[in-house]
PDB file of C-alpha atoms in Angstrom:
ATOM      1  CA  UNK A  76      56.705  22.289  62.883  1.00  0.00           C
ATOM      2  CA  UNK A  77      58.518  25.326  61.521  1.00  0.00           C
ATOM      3  CA  UNK A  78      57.341  27.268  64.595  1.00  0.00           C
ATOM      4  CA  UNK A  79      58.337  24.538  67.069  1.00  0.00           C
ATOM      5  CA  UNK A  80      60.816  25.694  69.678  1.00  0.00           C
ATOM      6  CA  UNK A  81      61.736  22.126  70.707  1.00  0.00           C
ATOM      7  CA  UNK A  82      61.081  23.296  74.239  1.00  0.00           C
ATOM      8  CA  UNK A  83      60.256  19.947  75.818  1.00  0.00           C
ATOM      9  CA  UNK A  84      60.548  17.224  73.189  1.00  0.00           C
ATOM     10  CA  UNK A  85      56.789  16.806  73.338  1.00  0.00           C
ATOM     11  CA  UNK A  86      56.574  15.018  70.002  1.00  0.00           C
ATOM     12  CA  UNK A  87      58.094  11.793  68.831  1.00  0.00           C
ATOM     13  CA  UNK A  88      59.437  11.550  65.299  1.00  0.00           C
ATOM     14  CA  UNK A  89      56.259   9.681  64.253  1.00  0.00           C
ATOM     15  CA  UNK A  90      54.016  12.459  65.571  1.00  0.00           C
ATOM     16  CA  UNK A  91      56.275  15.024  63.940  1.00  0.00           C
ATOM     17  CA  UNK A  92      55.890  13.320  60.576  1.00  0.00           C
ATOM     18  CA  UNK A  93      52.094  13.377  60.903  1.00  0.00           C
ATOM     19  CA  UNK A  94      52.027  17.037  61.920  1.00  0.00           C
ATOM     20  CA  UNK A  95      54.400  17.890  59.068  1.00  0.00           C
ATOM     21  CA  UNK A  96      51.857  16.418  56.620  1.00  0.00           C
ATOM     22  CA  UNK A  97      49.218  18.860  57.871  1.00  0.00           C
ATOM     23  CA  UNK A  98      50.242  21.963  56.001  1.00  0.00           C
ATOM     24  CA  UNK A  99      48.827  24.519  53.604  1.00  0.00           C
ATOM     25  CA  UNK A 100      50.074  22.690  50.516  1.00  0.00           C
ATOM     26  CA  UNK A 101      48.424  19.417  51.569  1.00  0.00           C
ATOM     27  CA  UNK A 102      45.177  21.210  52.494  1.00  0.00           C
ATOM     28  CA  UNK A 103      44.871  22.835  49.063  1.00  0.00           C
ATOM     29  CA  UNK A 104      45.839  19.579  47.358  1.00  0.00           C
ATOM     30  CA  UNK A 105      42.947  17.758  49.081  1.00  0.00           C
ATOM     31  CA  UNK A 106      40.543  20.648  48.446  1.00  0.00           C
ATOM     32  CA  UNK A 107      41.371  20.505  44.723  1.00  0.00           C
ATOM     33  CA  UNK A 108      40.984  16.715  44.618  1.00  0.00           C
ATOM     34  CA  UNK A 109      37.588  17.006  46.318  1.00  0.00           C
ATOM     35  CA  UNK A 110      36.425  19.505  43.670  1.00  0.00           C
ATOM     36  CA  UNK A 111      37.306  17.072  40.873  1.00  0.00           C
ATOM     37  CA  UNK A 112      35.718  13.878  42.172  1.00  0.00           C
ATOM     38  CA  UNK A 113      32.315  12.562  43.190  1.00  0.00           C
ATOM     39  CA  UNK A 114      31.194  13.635  46.676  1.00  0.00           C
ATOM     40  CA  UNK A 115      31.105   9.997  47.798  1.00  0.00           C
ATOM     41  CA  UNK A 116      34.887   9.897  47.308  1.00  0.00           C
ATOM     42  CA  UNK A 117      35.686  13.164  49.095  1.00  0.00           C
ATOM     43  CA  UNK A 118      38.259  13.202  51.842  1.00  0.00           C
ATOM     44  CA  UNK A 119      36.677  14.726  54.926  1.00  0.00           C
ATOM     45  CA  UNK A 120      38.506  17.859  56.019  1.00  0.00           C
ATOM     46  CA  UNK A 121      38.394  19.092  59.596  1.00  0.00           C
ATOM     47  CA  UNK A 122      40.094  22.254  60.848  1.00  0.00           C
ATOM     48  CA  UNK A 123      40.643  23.198  64.477  1.00  0.00           C
ATOM     49  CA  UNK A 124      40.960  26.831  65.496  1.00  0.00           C
ATOM     50  CA  UNK A 125      42.814  27.645  68.678  1.00  0.00           C
ATOM     51  CA  UNK A 126      41.592  30.547  70.831  1.00  0.00           C
ATOM     52  CA  UNK A 127      44.913  32.384  70.474  1.00  0.00           C
ATOM     53  CA  UNK A 128      44.477  32.842  66.711  1.00  0.00           C
ATOM     54  CA  UNK A 129      41.085  34.556  66.773  1.00  0.00           C
ATOM     55  CA  UNK A 130      42.185  37.863  68.374  1.00  0.00           C
ATOM     56  CA  UNK A 131      44.838  38.160  65.638  1.00  0.00           C
ATOM     57  CA  UNK A 132      42.205  37.908  62.895  1.00  0.00           C
ATOM     58  CA  UNK A 133      39.859  40.213  64.790  1.00  0.00           C
ATOM     59  CA  UNK A 134      42.524  42.914  65.132  1.00  0.00           C
ATOM     60  CA  UNK A 135      43.778  42.504  61.549  1.00  0.00           C
ATOM     61  CA  UNK A 136      40.306  42.967  60.062  1.00  0.00           C
ATOM     62  CA  UNK A 137      38.889  45.303  62.745  1.00  0.00           C
ATOM     63  CA  UNK A 138      36.237  42.825  63.906  1.00  0.00           C
ATOM     64  CA  UNK A 139      35.011  41.520  67.226  1.00  0.00           C
ATOM     65  CA  UNK A 140      36.460  38.145  68.200  1.00  0.00           C
ATOM     66  CA  UNK A 141      33.048  36.481  67.757  1.00  0.00           C
ATOM     67  CA  UNK A 142      32.597  38.027  64.314  1.00  0.00           C
ATOM     68  CA  UNK A 143      36.134  36.974  63.340  1.00  0.00           C
ATOM     69  CA  UNK A 144      35.324  33.393  64.422  1.00  0.00           C
ATOM     70  CA  UNK A 145      32.111  33.330  62.385  1.00  0.00           C
ATOM     71  CA  UNK A 146      33.792  34.784  59.297  1.00  0.00           C
ATOM     72  CA  UNK A 147      36.814  32.498  59.525  1.00  0.00           C
ATOM     73  CA  UNK A 148      34.532  29.478  59.877  1.00  0.00           C
ATOM     74  CA  UNK A 149      32.474  30.633  56.893  1.00  0.00           C
ATOM     75  CA  UNK A 150      35.597  31.217  54.815  1.00  0.00           C
ATOM     76  CA  UNK A 151      36.988  27.763  55.577  1.00  0.00           C
ATOM     77  CA  UNK A 152      33.673  26.115  54.748  1.00  0.00           C
ATOM     78  CA  UNK A 153      33.457  28.094  51.495  1.00  0.00           C
ATOM     79  CA  UNK A 154      36.816  26.552  50.534  1.00  0.00           C
ATOM     80  CA  UNK A 155      35.385  23.069  51.073  1.00  0.00           C
ATOM     81  CA  UNK A 156      36.303  22.280  54.674  1.00  0.00           C
ATOM     82  CA  UNK A 157      33.658  19.974  56.155  1.00  0.00           C
ATOM     83  CA  UNK A 158      34.098  20.669  59.872  1.00  0.00           C
ATOM     84  CA  UNK A 159      35.559  23.597  61.809  1.00  0.00           C
ATOM     85  CA  UNK A 160      36.181  23.051  65.514  1.00  0.00           C
ATOM     86  CA  UNK A 161      36.926  25.652  68.151  1.00  0.00           C
ATOM     87  CA  UNK A 162      39.456  24.264  70.627  1.00  0.00           C
ATOM     88  CA  UNK A 163      38.700  26.832  73.345  1.00  0.00           C
ATOM     89  CA  UNK A 164      36.930  24.259  75.506  1.00  0.00           C
ATOM     90  CA  UNK A 165      39.913  21.902  75.184  1.00  0.00           C
ATOM     91  CA  UNK A 166      42.216  24.724  76.292  1.00  0.00           C
ATOM     92  CA  UNK A 167      39.919  25.392  79.255  1.00  0.00           C
ATOM     93  CA  UNK A 168      40.016  21.727  80.272  1.00  0.00           C
ATOM     94  CA  UNK A 169      43.803  21.770  79.991  1.00  0.00           C
ATOM     95  CA  UNK A 170      44.003  24.749  82.351  1.00  0.00           C
ATOM     96  CA  UNK A 171      41.637  23.095  84.826  1.00  0.00           C
ATOM     97  CA  UNK A 172      43.652  19.873  84.758  1.00  0.00           C
ATOM     98  CA  UNK A 173      46.909  21.795  85.305  1.00  0.00           C
ATOM     99  CA  UNK A 174      45.289  23.569  88.233  1.00  0.00           C
ATOM    100  CA  UNK A 175      44.155  20.262  89.746  1.00  0.00           C
ATOM    101  CA  UNK A 176      47.632  18.768  89.332  1.00  0.00           C
ATOM    102  CA  UNK A 177      49.292  21.812  90.898  1.00  0.00           C
ATOM    103  CA  UNK A 178      47.043  21.669  93.978  1.00  0.00           C
ATOM    104  CA  UNK A 179      47.788  17.959  94.336  1.00  0.00           C
ATOM    105  CA  UNK A 180      51.549  18.522  93.993  1.00  0.00           C
ATOM    106  CA  UNK A 181      51.472  21.470  96.384  1.00  0.00           C
ATOM    107  CA  UNK A 182      49.721  19.381  99.027  1.00  0.00           C
ATOM    108  CA  UNK A 183      52.358  16.631  98.604  1.00  0.00           C
ATOM    109  CA  UNK A 184      55.377  18.959  98.552  1.00  0.00           C
ATOM    110  CA  UNK A 185      56.577  17.869 102.025  1.00  0.00           C
ATOM    111  CA  UNK A 186      56.132  14.129 101.383  1.00  0.00           C
ATOM    112  CA  UNK A 187      57.465  13.947  97.829  1.00  0.00           C
ATOM    113  CA  UNK A 188      60.871  15.353  96.877  1.00  0.00           C
ATOM    114  CA  UNK A 189      60.010  16.066  93.245  1.00  0.00           C
ATOM    115  CA  UNK A 190      56.472  17.372  93.730  1.00  0.00           C
ATOM    116  CA  UNK A 191      57.553  20.931  92.956  1.00  0.00           C
ATOM    117  CA  UNK A 192      58.364  22.787  90.825  1.00  0.00           C
ATOM    118  CA  UNK A 193      55.718  21.840  88.319  1.00  0.00           C
ATOM    119  CA  UNK A 194      56.167  22.911  84.725  1.00  0.00           C
ATOM    120  CA  UNK A 195      53.138  23.364  82.509  1.00  0.00           C
ATOM    121  CA  UNK A 196      52.589  25.193  79.275  1.00  0.00           C
ATOM    122  CA  UNK A 197      50.696  25.518  76.089  1.00  0.00           C
ATOM    123  CA  UNK A 198      52.908  25.114  73.060  1.00  0.00           C
ATOM    124  CA  UNK A 199      53.946  28.608  71.913  1.00  0.00           C
ATOM    125  CA  UNK A 200      54.561  27.324  68.378  1.00  0.00           C
TER     126      UNK A 200
END
């Protein structure tokens, strides 16, 4: 939330509280708890990696984007993360859905007063 620009009030206070709980301190707290207890009592940790972050790691460590993805996934799993998900396909679906909505709105622009403009974005935070 520290990077949130409050650009469109996309989150309610309840969602904000949940997102706020997902931070580095909480991640390391759970990782340390998992190391100390029986595996049957482990909290399952899942991490999602957005496509925008991978080129940063690739450039920082002079790697290809694919190699950066593999190494980042391996690093997270070595810490104790159970699942690492790449959200690229979700971003692709979001773009396709925005495209579909724009075409629909464009075709209705003469019949519907508020069909255009259409605002769409991916959160820059």
